[in-house]
Coordinates of C-alpha atoms in Angstrom, one line a residue:
Chain A
V1 CA -19.7 -25.6 -1.5
G2 CA -19.5 -26.8 -5.1
K3 CA -16.8 -24.3 -5.9
P4 CA -13.0 -24.6 -5.4
K5 CA -11.2 -22.0 -3.1
F6 CA -9.3 -20.5 -6.0
Q7 CA -9.8 -21.0 -9.7
S8 CA -6.7 -22.6 -11.1
E9 CA -7.8 -21.7 -14.5
R10 CA -6.3 -18.7 -16.2
L11 CA -8.6 -15.7 -16.3
F12 CA -6.9 -13.5 -18.9
E13 CA -5.5 -14.3 -22.2
V14 CA -4.0 -10.8 -22.3
A15 CA -4.5 -8.9 -19.1
P16 CA -5.2 -5.2 -19.4
P17 CA -3.2 -2.5 -17.6
G18 CA -3.9 -2.6 -13.9
V19 CA -3.9 -6.4 -13.6
S20 CA -0.9 -8.3 -12.1
T21 CA -0.5 -11.9 -11.2
G22 CA 0.5 -13.0 -7.7
L23 CA 1.0 -16.3 -6.0
A24 CA -0.9 -17.3 -2.8
W25 CA -0.4 -20.0 -0.3
T26 CA -3.3 -21.5 1.5
S27 CA -3.9 -24.5 3.7
M28 CA -5.1 -26.2 0.5
G29 CA -2.0 -25.5 -1.4
G30 CA -0.7 -22.8 -3.7
A31 CA -2.9 -20.7 -6.0
T32 CA -2.5 -18.1 -8.7
L33 CA -4.2 -14.8 -7.7
Y34 CA -5.0 -11.8 -9.8
I35 CA -4.8 -8.3 -8.5
E36 CA -7.0 -5.8 -10.4
S37 CA -6.8 -2.0 -10.1
I38 CA -9.1 0.3 -11.9
K39 CA -9.8 4.1 -11.9
T40 CA -13.4 4.9 -10.9
D41 CA -13.1 8.7 -10.8
S42 CA -10.8 11.4 -12.1
T43 CA -11.8 14.2 -9.7
K44 CA -12.0 12.7 -6.2
P45 CA -8.6 11.0 -5.3
G46 CA -9.0 8.1 -3.0
F47 CA -8.2 4.4 -2.5
R48 CA -10.4 1.4 -1.6
T49 CA -10.0 -2.3 -1.6
T50 CA -12.2 -5.4 -1.8
G51 CA -11.7 -9.1 -1.8
Q52 CA -12.2 -10.2 1.8
M53 CA -8.8 -9.0 2.9
G54 CA -7.7 -9.6 6.5
D55 CA -6.0 -7.0 8.7
V56 CA -2.4 -7.7 7.6
M57 CA -3.4 -7.7 3.9
K58 CA -5.3 -4.4 4.3
E59 CA -2.2 -2.8 5.8
S60 CA -0.2 -4.3 3.0
S61 CA -2.5 -2.6 0.5
E62 CA -1.9 0.7 2.3
I63 CA 1.8 0.2 2.2
S64 CA 1.6 -0.7 -1.4
F65 CA -0.5 2.4 -2.2
S66 CA 1.9 4.7 -0.4
Y67 CA 4.9 3.1 -2.1
A68 CA 3.3 3.3 -5.5
K69 CA 2.7 7.0 -5.0
S70 CA 6.2 7.8 -3.9
D71 CA 7.7 5.6 -6.6
L72 CA 5.7 7.3 -9.4
L73 CA 6.7 10.7 -8.0
R74 CA 10.3 9.7 -8.2
R75 CA 10.1 8.2 -11.7
S76 CA 7.8 10.8 -13.2
P77 CA 7.4 14.0 -11.1
S78 CA 5.0 15.5 -13.5
N79 CA 2.6 12.5 -13.5
E80 CA -0.6 13.5 -11.6
F81 CA -2.3 10.1 -11.8
F82 CA -2.5 9.4 -8.1
E83 CA -3.4 13.1 -7.3
K84 CA -6.5 12.8 -9.3
A85 CA -7.6 9.2 -9.6
N86 CA -9.9 7.3 -7.3
L87 CA -8.5 3.8 -7.2
H88 CA -10.3 0.6 -6.5
M89 CA -8.2 -2.5 -6.0
H90 CA -9.8 -6.0 -5.9
I91 CA -8.5 -9.5 -5.5
P92 CA -10.8 -12.1 -6.9
E93 CA -12.4 -14.4 -5.8
G94 CA -14.7 -12.2 -3.8
A95 CA -15.8 -14.9 -1.4
T96 CA -12.4 -16.3 -0.5
P97 CA -10.8 -14.7 2.6
K98 CA -7.2 -13.7 2.1
D99 CA -4.5 -12.4 4.4
G100 CA -0.8 -11.9 4.8
P101 CA 1.8 -9.4 3.5
S102 CA 3.2 -11.4 0.6
A103 CA 1.2 -9.8 -2.2
G104 CA 3.0 -6.4 -1.6
V105 CA 5.1 -6.4 -4.8
T106 CA 2.1 -7.6 -6.8
M107 CA -0.2 -4.8 -5.5
V108 CA 2.3 -2.1 -6.3
T109 CA 2.8 -3.6 -9.8
S110 CA -1.0 -3.6 -10.4
M111 CA -1.2 0.1 -9.4
L112 CA 1.8 1.3 -11.3
S113 CA 0.6 -0.7 -14.4
L114 CA -2.7 1.3 -14.2
A115 CA -1.0 4.6 -13.5
L116 CA 1.4 4.2 -16.4
G117 CA -1.1 2.5 -18.8
E118 CA 1.5 -0.3 -19.3
R119 CA 0.5 -3.9 -19.3
V120 CA 2.5 -6.3 -17.0
S121 CA 4.8 -8.7 -18.8
D122 CA 3.0 -11.8 -20.1
N123 CA 3.2 -15.0 -18.2
L124 CA 4.9 -13.4 -15.2
A125 CA 3.8 -14.0 -11.6
M126 CA 5.4 -12.6 -8.5
T127 CA 5.4 -12.9 -4.7
G128 CA 7.1 -10.8 -2.0
E129 CA 6.4 -8.6 1.0
L130 CA 7.3 -5.0 0.4
T131 CA 8.6 -2.5 3.0
L132 CA 7.6 1.1 2.7
T133 CA 11.0 2.1 1.2
G134 CA 10.9 -0.7 -1.4
V135 CA 12.9 -3.6 0.2
V136 CA 11.5 -7.0 -0.8
L137 CA 11.2 -9.4 2.1
P138 CA 10.9 -13.2 2.0
V139 CA 7.7 -15.1 2.0
G140 CA 6.5 -18.6 2.7
G141 CA 5.1 -21.4 0.6
I142 CA 7.6 -21.2 -2.3
R143 CA 7.1 -24.9 -3.3
E144 CA 3.3 -24.6 -3.4
K145 CA 3.4 -21.2 -5.2
I146 CA 5.7 -22.5 -7.9
T147 CA 3.6 -25.5 -8.5
A148 CA 0.5 -23.3 -8.8
A149 CA 2.3 -20.9 -11.1
K150 CA 3.1 -23.7 -13.5
R151 CA -0.5 -25.0 -13.4
S152 CA -1.6 -21.5 -14.6
G153 CA 0.8 -21.3 -17.5
V154 CA 3.2 -18.9 -15.8
T155 CA 6.7 -19.2 -17.2
K156 CA 8.5 -16.4 -15.3
V157 CA 8.5 -15.9 -11.5
I158 CA 9.8 -13.1 -9.3
L159 CA 10.9 -14.2 -5.8
P160 CA 12.5 -12.3 -3.0
K161 CA 16.3 -12.6 -2.9
L162 CA 16.0 -14.0 0.6
N163 CA 14.0 -16.9 -0.7
E164 CA 16.8 -18.1 -3.0
K165 CA 17.7 -20.9 -0.7
D166 CA 14.1 -22.2 -0.8
W167 CA 14.2 -22.3 -4.6
D168 CA 17.5 -24.1 -4.6
E169 CA 16.0 -26.8 -2.4
L170 CA 13.2 -27.5 -4.8
P171 CA 13.4 -30.7 -6.9
D172 CA 14.2 -30.3 -10.6
F173 CA 10.8 -31.5 -11.8
I174 CA 9.2 -28.5 -10.0
R175 CA 11.7 -25.9 -11.1
E176 CA 11.6 -27.1 -14.7
G177 CA 9.9 -24.7 -17.1
I178 CA 10.1 -21.7 -14.8
S179 CA 12.6 -18.9 -15.3
V180 CA 13.1 -17.4 -11.9
H181 CA 14.3 -13.9 -10.9
F182 CA 15.4 -12.9 -7.4
C183 CA 14.8 -9.3 -6.3
E184 CA 16.1 -7.3 -3.3
N185 CA 14.2 -4.1 -4.0
Y186 CA 11.2 -3.0 -6.0
D187 CA 13.3 -1.3 -8.7
Q188 CA 14.4 -4.7 -9.8
V189 CA 10.8 -5.9 -9.8
F190 CA 9.8 -2.9 -11.9
D191 CA 12.3 -3.6 -14.6
L192 CA 11.1 -7.2 -14.9
A193 CA 7.4 -6.3 -14.9
F194 CA 7.6 -3.6 -17.5
P195 CA 10.4 -4.6 -19.9
N196 CA 9.1 -2.4 -22.7
I197 CA 8.4 0.8 -20.8
S198 CA 9.9 4.1 -22.0
S199 CA 13.4 4.5 -20.7
E200 CA 12.5 7.8 -19.1
Y201 CA 10.7 5.9 -16.3
R202 CA 13.7 3.7 -15.6
K203 CA 15.9 6.2 -13.9
K204 CA 18.9 3.9 -14.2
D205 CA 21.1 6.8 -13.3
Q206 CA 19.3 7.3 -10.1
Q207 CA 19.7 5.4 -6.8
P208 CA 16.8 3.2 -5.8
I209 CA 14.9 4.4 -2.7
A210 CA 16.3 1.5 -0.8
A211 CA 19.8 0.1 -1.6
S212 CA 19.4 -3.3 -0.2
A213 CA 22.2 -5.3 1.4
Chain B
V1 CA -42.1 -18.5 9.5
G2 CA -45.3 -18.2 7.6
K3 CA -43.4 -16.7 4.7
P4 CA -41.2 -18.4 2.2
K5 CA -37.5 -17.4 2.0
F6 CA -37.9 -15.9 -1.4
Q7 CA -41.1 -15.2 -3.3
S8 CA -41.1 -17.5 -6.3
E9 CA -43.8 -15.2 -7.9
R10 CA -42.8 -12.9 -10.6
L11 CA -42.8 -9.3 -9.3
F12 CA -42.8 -7.4 -12.6
E13 CA -44.7 -7.9 -15.8
V14 CA -42.4 -5.4 -17.4
A15 CA -39.6 -4.3 -15.2
P16 CA -38.5 -0.6 -15.4
P17 CA -35.0 0.6 -16.2
G18 CA -32.9 -0.2 -13.1
V19 CA -34.2 -3.6 -12.4
S20 CA -32.4 -6.8 -13.3
T21 CA -33.2 -10.4 -12.5
G22 CA -30.7 -12.7 -10.7
L23 CA -30.7 -16.2 -9.5
A24 CA -29.9 -17.1 -5.9
W25 CA -29.0 -20.3 -4.3
T26 CA -30.0 -21.0 -0.7
S27 CA -30.1 -24.0 1.6
M28 CA -33.8 -24.2 0.7
G29 CA -33.2 -24.3 -3.1
G30 CA -32.9 -21.8 -5.8
A31 CA -34.8 -18.5 -6.1
T32 CA -35.3 -15.7 -8.5
L33 CA -34.1 -12.4 -7.1
Y34 CA -34.6 -8.9 -8.3
I35 CA -32.1 -6.1 -8.0
E36 CA -33.4 -2.6 -8.0
S37 CA -31.5 0.6 -8.5
I38 CA -32.9 4.1 -8.3
K39 CA -31.6 7.6 -8.3
T40 CA -32.4 9.5 -5.2
D41 CA -30.5 12.7 -5.8
S42 CA -28.9 14.5 -8.7
T43 CA -26.4 16.7 -6.9
K44 CA -24.7 14.6 -4.2
P45 CA -23.2 11.6 -5.9
G46 CA -23.1 8.5 -3.8
F47 CA -24.0 4.8 -3.4
R48 CA -25.9 2.9 -0.8
T49 CA -27.4 -0.6 -0.5
T50 CA -30.1 -2.3 1.4
G51 CA -31.4 -5.8 1.5
Q52 CA -29.7 -7.5 4.4
M53 CA -26.5 -8.1 2.5
G54 CA -23.6 -10.0 4.1
D55 CA -20.0 -8.9 3.9
V56 CA -19.2 -10.6 0.7
M57 CA -22.3 -9.3 -1.0
K58 CA -21.6 -5.8 0.2
E59 CA -18.1 -6.0 -1.3
S60 CA -19.6 -7.4 -4.4
S61 CA -21.9 -4.4 -4.6
E62 CA -18.9 -2.1 -4.3
I63 CA -17.1 -4.0 -7.1
S64 CA -20.2 -3.7 -9.2
F65 CA -20.5 0.0 -8.7
S66 CA -16.9 0.6 -9.5
Y67 CA -17.1 -1.6 -12.6
A68 CA -20.3 0.1 -13.8
K69 CA -18.7 3.5 -13.5
S70 CA -15.6 2.5 -15.4
D71 CA -17.7 0.6 -18.0
L72 CA -19.9 3.6 -18.6
L73 CA -16.9 5.9 -18.9
R74 CA -15.5 3.6 -21.6
R75 CA -18.8 3.3 -23.5
S76 CA -19.9 6.8 -23.2
P77 CA -17.2 9.2 -22.0
S78 CA -19.6 12.2 -22.0
N79 CA -22.2 10.4 -19.8
E80 CA -22.2 12.1 -16.4
F81 CA -24.8 9.9 -14.7
F82 CA -22.5 8.5 -12.0
E83 CA -20.8 11.8 -11.3
K84 CA -24.0 13.3 -10.3
A85 CA -26.5 10.6 -9.2
N86 CA -26.9 9.3 -5.7
L87 CA -27.7 5.7 -6.2
H88 CA -29.7 3.3 -4.0
M89 CA -29.6 -0.4 -4.8
H90 CA -31.9 -2.8 -3.0
I91 CA -32.5 -6.5 -3.2
P92 CA -35.9 -7.6 -2.0
E93 CA -37.1 -9.1 0.2
G94 CA -35.8 -6.9 2.8
A95 CA -36.0 -9.4 5.7
T96 CA -34.1 -12.2 3.9
P97 CA -30.4 -12.3 4.6
K98 CA -28.3 -12.7 1.4
D99 CA -24.7 -13.2 0.8
G100 CA -22.1 -14.3 -1.7
P101 CA -20.5 -12.8 -4.9
S102 CA -22.7 -14.4 -7.5
A103 CA -25.0 -11.4 -8.1
G104 CA -22.1 -9.4 -9.5
V105 CA -23.2 -9.3 -13.2
T106 CA -26.8 -8.8 -12.1
M107 CA -25.9 -5.7 -10.0
V108 CA -23.9 -4.1 -12.8
T109 CA -26.7 -4.7 -15.2
S110 CA -29.2 -3.1 -12.8
M111 CA -27.0 0.0 -12.5
L112 CA -26.2 0.3 -16.2
S113 CA -29.9 -0.1 -17.0
L114 CA -30.7 2.8 -14.8
A115 CA -27.8 5.0 -16.0
L116 CA -28.7 4.3 -19.7
G117 CA -32.5 4.5 -19.2
E118 CA -32.7 1.1 -21.0
R119 CA -34.8 -1.8 -19.8
V120 CA -33.1 -5.2 -19.4
S121 CA -34.2 -7.8 -22.0
D122 CA -37.5 -9.5 -21.0
N123 CA -37.5 -12.9 -19.4
L124 CA -33.8 -12.8 -18.9
A125 CA -32.1 -13.9 -15.7
M126 CA -28.4 -14.1 -15.0
T127 CA -25.8 -15.2 -12.4
G128 CA -22.1 -14.8 -12.2
E129 CA -19.3 -13.3 -10.0
L130 CA -17.7 -10.3 -11.6
T131 CA -14.1 -9.2 -11.2
L132 CA -13.1 -5.6 -11.1
T133 CA -12.0 -5.7 -14.7
G134 CA -15.0 -7.5 -16.0
V135 CA -14.1 -11.2 -16.0
V136 CA -17.1 -13.4 -15.2
L137 CA -16.3 -16.1 -12.7
P138 CA -18.2 -19.4 -12.1
V139 CA -20.8 -19.8 -9.3
G140 CA -22.5 -22.6 -7.5
G141 CA -26.0 -24.1 -7.5
I142 CA -26.6 -24.1 -11.3
R143 CA -29.3 -26.9 -11.1
E144 CA -31.3 -25.1 -8.3
K145 CA -31.0 -21.7 -10.1
I146 CA -32.2 -23.0 -13.4
T147 CA -35.1 -24.7 -11.7
A148 CA -36.1 -21.5 -10.0
A149 CA -35.7 -19.5 -13.2
K150 CA -38.2 -21.7 -15.0
R151 CA -40.6 -21.4 -12.1
S152 CA -40.6 -17.6 -12.5
G153 CA -41.2 -17.7 -16.3
V154 CA -37.6 -16.9 -17.3
T155 CA -36.7 -18.2 -20.7
K156 CA -33.2 -16.9 -21.2
V157 CA -30.3 -17.4 -18.7
I158 CA -26.8 -16.0 -18.7
L159 CA -24.3 -18.3 -17.0
P160 CA -20.5 -18.0 -16.6
K161 CA -18.5 -19.8 -19.3
L162 CA -16.7 -21.7 -16.6
N163 CA -20.1 -23.2 -15.5
E164 CA -20.7 -24.7 -19.0
K165 CA -19.8 -28.2 -17.6
D166 CA -22.5 -27.9 -14.9
W167 CA -25.1 -27.0 -17.5
D168 CA -24.1 -30.0 -19.7
E169 CA -24.6 -32.3 -16.7
L170 CA -28.2 -31.2 -16.1
P171 CA -30.9 -33.6 -17.2
D172 CA -32.9 -32.6 -20.3
F173 CA -36.2 -32.0 -18.5
I174 CA -34.5 -29.2 -16.5
R175 CA -32.7 -27.6 -19.4
E176 CA -35.9 -27.7 -21.6
G177 CA -37.4 -24.3 -22.2
I178 CA -34.3 -22.3 -21.3
S179 CA -32.1 -20.8 -23.8
V180 CA -28.7 -20.5 -22.2
H181 CA -25.8 -18.1 -23.0
F182 CA -22.3 -18.6 -21.6
C183 CA -20.2 -15.4 -20.9
E184 CA -16.5 -14.9 -20.2
N185 CA -16.6 -11.1 -19.7
Y186 CA -19.2 -8.4 -18.9
D187 CA -19.2 -7.1 -22.5
Q188 CA -20.9 -10.3 -23.6
V189 CA -23.4 -9.9 -20.8
F190 CA -24.1 -6.3 -21.8
D191 CA -24.9 -7.3 -25.4
L192 CA -27.4 -9.9 -24.2
A193 CA -29.0 -7.7 -21.6
F194 CA -29.5 -4.7 -23.8
P195 CA -30.1 -6.1 -27.3
N196 CA -31.9 -3.0 -28.6
I197 CA -29.5 -0.3 -27.3
S198 CA -28.1 2.3 -29.6
S199 CA -25.0 0.9 -31.3
E200 CA -22.9 3.8 -30.1
Y201 CA -22.8 2.1 -26.7
R202 CA -21.6 -1.2 -28.0
K203 CA -18.1 -0.3 -28.9
K204 CA -17.7 -3.4 -30.9
D205 CA -14.6 -2.0 -32.4
Q206 CA -13.0 -1.7 -29.0
Q207 CA -11.3 -4.3 -26.9
P208 CA -13.2 -5.4 -23.8
I209 CA -11.6 -4.2 -20.6
A210 CA -10.7 -7.8 -19.9
A211 CA -9.9 -10.2 -22.8
S212 CA -10.7 -13.4 -21.1
A213 CA -8.9 -16.7 -21.8
Chain C
V1 CA 5.0 -21.1 9.4
G2 CA 8.2 -21.4 7.4
K3 CA 9.2 -17.8 8.2
P4 CA 11.0 -16.5 11.3
K5 CA 9.3 -13.8 13.4
F6 CA 11.8 -11.2 12.4
Q7 CA 14.5 -11.3 9.8
S8 CA 17.9 -11.1 11.5
E9 CA 19.4 -10.3 8.2
R10 CA 20.3 -6.7 7.5
L11 CA 17.9 -5.1 5.0
F12 CA 19.9 -2.0 4.0
E13 CA 23.5 -1.6 3.0
V14 CA 23.0 2.1 3.1
A15 CA 19.5 3.1 4.4
P16 CA 17.9 6.1 2.7
P17 CA 16.7 9.2 4.7
G18 CA 13.6 8.2 6.6
V19 CA 14.9 4.9 7.8
S20 CA 16.1 4.3 11.4
T21 CA 17.1 1.2 13.2
G22 CA 15.5 0.1 16.5
L23 CA 15.9 -2.8 18.8
A24 CA 12.9 -4.9 19.8
W25 CA 12.4 -7.4 22.5
T26 CA 10.0 -10.3 22.0
S27 CA 9.3 -13.6 23.8
M28 CA 11.6 -15.2 21.2
G29 CA 14.5 -12.9 22.0
G30 CA 15.8 -9.6 20.7
A31 CA 15.5 -8.3 17.1
T32 CA 16.6 -5.5 15.0
L33 CA 13.7 -3.5 13.7
Y34 CA 13.6 -0.9 10.9
I35 CA 11.3 2.1 11.0
E36 CA 10.5 3.6 7.6
S37 CA 8.9 7.0 7.0
I38 CA 8.0 8.2 3.5
K39 CA 6.2 11.2 2.1
T40 CA 3.2 10.2 0.0
D41 CA 1.7 13.6 -0.7
S42 CA 2.9 17.2 -0.7
T43 CA -0.4 18.9 -0.5
K44 CA -2.6 17.1 2.1
P45 CA -0.7 17.0 5.4
G46 CA -1.4 13.9 7.5
F47 CA 0.1 10.9 9.4
R48 CA -0.6 7.3 9.2
T49 CA 1.1 4.1 10.4
T50 CA 1.2 0.4 9.4
G51 CA 2.9 -2.7 10.8
Q52 CA 0.4 -4.4 13.1
M53 CA 1.1 -2.0 16.0
G54 CA -0.7 -2.5 19.2
D55 CA -2.4 0.3 21.1
V56 CA 0.6 1.4 23.2
M57 CA 2.8 1.5 20.1
K58 CA 0.2 3.5 18.1
E59 CA 0.1 6.1 20.9
S60 CA 3.9 6.0 20.9
S61 CA 3.8 6.9 17.2
E62 CA 1.4 9.8 17.9
I63 CA 3.7 11.1 20.6
S64 CA 6.7 10.7 18.3
F65 CA 4.9 12.6 15.5
S66 CA 4.0 15.4 17.8
Y67 CA 7.5 15.6 19.2
A68 CA 9.1 15.5 15.8
K69 CA 7.0 18.4 14.7
S70 CA 7.7 20.5 17.7
D71 CA 11.4 19.6 17.6
L72 CA 11.7 20.6 13.9
L73 CA 9.9 23.9 14.6
R74 CA 12.4 24.7 17.3
R75 CA 15.5 23.7 15.2
S76 CA 14.3 25.2 12.0
P77 CA 11.3 27.6 12.3
S78 CA 11.2 28.1 8.5
N79 CA 11.0 24.4 7.6
E80 CA 7.5 23.6 6.3
F81 CA 7.9 19.9 5.8
F82 CA 5.3 18.7 8.3
E83 CA 2.9 21.4 7.3
K84 CA 2.7 20.0 3.8
A85 CA 3.8 16.4 3.8
N86 CA 1.5 13.4 4.2
L87 CA 3.6 11.0 6.2
H88 CA 3.4 7.2 6.2
M89 CA 5.4 5.3 8.8
H90 CA 5.8 1.5 8.7
I91 CA 7.6 -1.1 10.8
P92 CA 8.3 -4.3 8.8
E93 CA 7.6 -7.1 8.9
G94 CA 4.0 -6.5 8.1
A95 CA 2.6 -9.8 9.6
T96 CA 4.4 -9.5 13.0
P97 CA 2.4 -7.9 15.8
K98 CA 4.4 -5.2 17.7
D99 CA 3.7 -3.2 20.8
G100 CA 5.2 -1.2 23.5
P101 CA 6.7 2.3 23.9
S102 CA 10.4 1.6 23.5
A103 CA 10.6 2.6 19.8
G104 CA 9.8 6.2 20.6
V105 CA 13.3 7.6 20.0
T106 CA 13.6 5.5 16.9
M107 CA 10.3 6.8 15.4
V108 CA 11.3 10.4 15.9
T109 CA 14.6 9.8 14.4
S110 CA 13.0 8.2 11.3
M111 CA 10.7 11.2 10.9
L112 CA 13.3 13.8 11.4
S113 CA 15.6 12.0 9.0
L114 CA 13.0 12.2 6.3
A115 CA 12.1 15.8 7.1
L116 CA 15.7 16.9 7.0
G117 CA 16.7 14.7 4.1
E118 CA 19.6 13.4 6.2
R119 CA 20.5 9.8 6.5
V120 CA 20.9 8.3 10.0
S121 CA 24.4 7.5 11.1
D122 CA 25.6 4.1 9.8
N123 CA 25.5 1.0 12.0
L124 CA 23.6 2.8 14.7
A125 CA 20.7 1.3 16.5
M126 CA 18.7 2.8 19.4
T127 CA 16.0 2.0 21.9
G128 CA 14.1 4.2 24.4
E129 CA 10.7 5.5 25.4
L130 CA 10.2 9.1 24.7
T131 CA 8.0 11.6 26.6
L132 CA 6.2 14.3 24.8
T133 CA 8.8 16.9 25.9
G134 CA 11.8 14.8 24.9
V135 CA 12.8 12.9 28.0
V136 CA 14.2 9.4 27.3
L137 CA 12.8 6.7 29.6
P138 CA 14.3 3.3 30.3
V139 CA 13.2 0.1 28.5
G140 CA 13.4 -3.7 29.0
G141 CA 15.4 -6.4 27.4
I142 CA 18.8 -4.7 27.2
R143 CA 20.7 -8.0 27.0
E144 CA 18.5 -9.4 24.2
K145 CA 18.6 -6.2 22.3
I146 CA 22.4 -5.9 22.4
T147 CA 22.7 -9.5 21.2
A148 CA 20.4 -8.8 18.3
A149 CA 22.2 -5.6 17.4
K150 CA 25.5 -7.4 17.1
R151 CA 23.9 -10.1 14.9
S152 CA 22.8 -7.4 12.5
G153 CA 26.2 -5.7 12.2
V154 CA 25.3 -2.7 14.4
T155 CA 28.4 -1.2 16.1
K156 CA 26.9 1.8 17.9
V157 CA 23.9 1.7 20.3
I158 CA 21.9 4.4 22.0
L159 CA 20.4 3.4 25.3
P160 CA 18.4 5.4 27.9
K161 CA 20.6 6.9 30.6
L162 CA 18.4 5.1 33.2
N163 CA 19.4 1.7 31.6
E164 CA 23.1 2.3 32.3
K165 CA 23.1 -0.2 35.2
D166 CA 21.6 -2.9 32.9
W167 CA 24.5 -2.4 30.5
D168 CA 27.0 -2.5 33.3
E169 CA 25.7 -5.9 34.4
L170 CA 26.2 -7.5 30.9
P171 CA 29.1 -9.9 30.6
D172 CA 32.1 -8.6 28.5
F173 CA 31.6 -11.0 25.6
I174 CA 28.2 -9.4 24.9
R175 CA 29.4 -5.8 25.3
E176 CA 32.4 -6.4 23.1
G177 CA 32.2 -4.7 19.7
I178 CA 29.5 -2.3 20.7
S179 CA 30.1 1.4 21.5
V180 CA 27.3 2.5 23.7
H181 CA 25.9 6.0 24.3
F182 CA 23.5 6.8 27.2
C183 CA 21.0 9.6 26.6
E184 CA 18.7 11.5 28.9
N185 CA 16.9 13.6 26.3
Y186 CA 16.2 13.6 22.6
D187 CA 18.6 16.3 21.8
Q188 CA 21.5 14.0 22.8
V189 CA 20.0 11.3 20.5
F190 CA 19.7 13.8 17.7
D191 CA 23.4 14.7 17.9
L192 CA 24.4 11.1 17.7
A193 CA 22.0 10.2 14.9
F194 CA 22.9 13.0 12.6
P195 CA 26.6 13.7 13.3
N196 CA 27.2 15.4 9.9
I197 CA 24.1 17.7 9.9
S198 CA 24.5 21.4 9.3
S199 CA 25.3 23.2 12.6
E200 CA 22.3 25.5 12.1
Y201 CA 20.1 22.6 13.2
R202 CA 22.0 21.9 16.4
K203 CA 21.0 24.8 18.5
K204 CA 23.8 24.2 20.9
D205 CA 23.1 27.6 22.4
Q206 CA 19.5 26.6 23.2
Q207 CA 18.1 24.7 26.1
P208 CA 16.7 21.3 25.3
I209 CA 12.9 21.0 25.5
A210 CA 13.3 18.8 28.6
A211 CA 16.1 19.3 31.1
S212 CA 16.1 15.8 32.6
A213 CA 16.7 15.1 36.2

């Protein structure tokens, strides 16, 4: 009552480490969605979420947490962040029910951004289901999501490779102003989300966890 | 039956540290609402709430607790209050069901007031959803809330910046007697809530967790 | 909406250790299904699943975890993987409810693949209920499963011995291009799933846990 389902306004001029931008799809259209992760404790490791998440999204957050841990272990074996930190991940707005698996890549990016102390690339939004070994699966609502992204000032969007056909079918006036990147696995998302990160974390010489088809 | 939904009477002449004043919006109109936090134990850290809170408000209290911990850690790294204290937060009246995310800033203020041993500024009420990184989101019922605030002798009100248009649309006779402050992030709320606090806690030289748009 | 129940596309060119390929049977036909296991922690042993599993499938995952532990203990008494690793097993896609016991052999294979660091044989898919002592029980939907396997580029399929009659009844054009293997117990599955593994793990001189009828 009196309040829209999702704010279309931009919440951050410069988002701090731990914040990533996702794209949601509701019965009322697309929406930009922020995912926030903070560390609340350094001695009791743990993980907890808020944001009125449904069952599928809760599982998606567990998958993302497990993947983020295994991914950081691979990139930086000496990094003890997840062994010590108590993590809280929230998706505003608090009163809006959310569900579905399509924020997987965005959740992992939020957690790795916090763990690495590295801000996510400006004006970048992403959507994609993630499997436990890092494969990026396709999602719905591409047209609505791109429209919402533009409304929030987003200029770069990461989509699953398997959604390439949906992008191709969009009219030019919707695609205009968005630079799109298609990803098959999370390693490709990582490189786009953290373009300035120290090369030691890139592991270009190493195989991705999942070598997608 | 026989008892109004919320007491419009003022409960405290001078509220102790740990008490903040919020503004609620019900189907029966606006109401002043107190949030109380006390420490019940110094050896077993924990957090618990009472006050017939609904699911969204319970999540909001978790968000507020996490934010208060990370905020205190930033302002005063040596402060061990939350590592040791068992916190109990209550919203009277105990029999009145409450829900929604709009007490977020008020809850954090209550907890930080207790942790810092600093009373909240007199005659100040506030309303606003808080995200996990400290962004203040807009809320509903501005007209009803301002009306209730005045009825309780409140003279200063903190509103979310994104509610500025709602304030501007209020008739003069409602706005009269209220000094209003619009906030984008919790750091701005903090400075208004604790005007006399030692400057070491202000961290004016430091970036807020969230630099809002 | 806008997304098929299961992707028929192949997700992995070369799947990493921890990933096995199963065959599911839904009201909409057969589907290839991947089971992913990863290690999220090396100090706090545990086991957890995601993937919208129903009650029977959750129990099946517990049976599989117990069997995998006892099987590894028998094959390699000095291997401490399961004593130290916190395991997370997921079945994409995250939003699709799944149930039934027929992924038992596939789950065990995923876990042993991770524990041994050995990739599962290429282009191999399997289906079969597993008992706690390693007997492979028959499953439904053979025709639909074989059709789905071929659509995903699978060339080798493991079926329960007790499903041999169902295979024999399939028309030639469905059986064409698939090399089928019938198994009575998990030891036979193991040898097919890991054809290149070091012979020390084979225990050819040893009796299988279950000597099937």
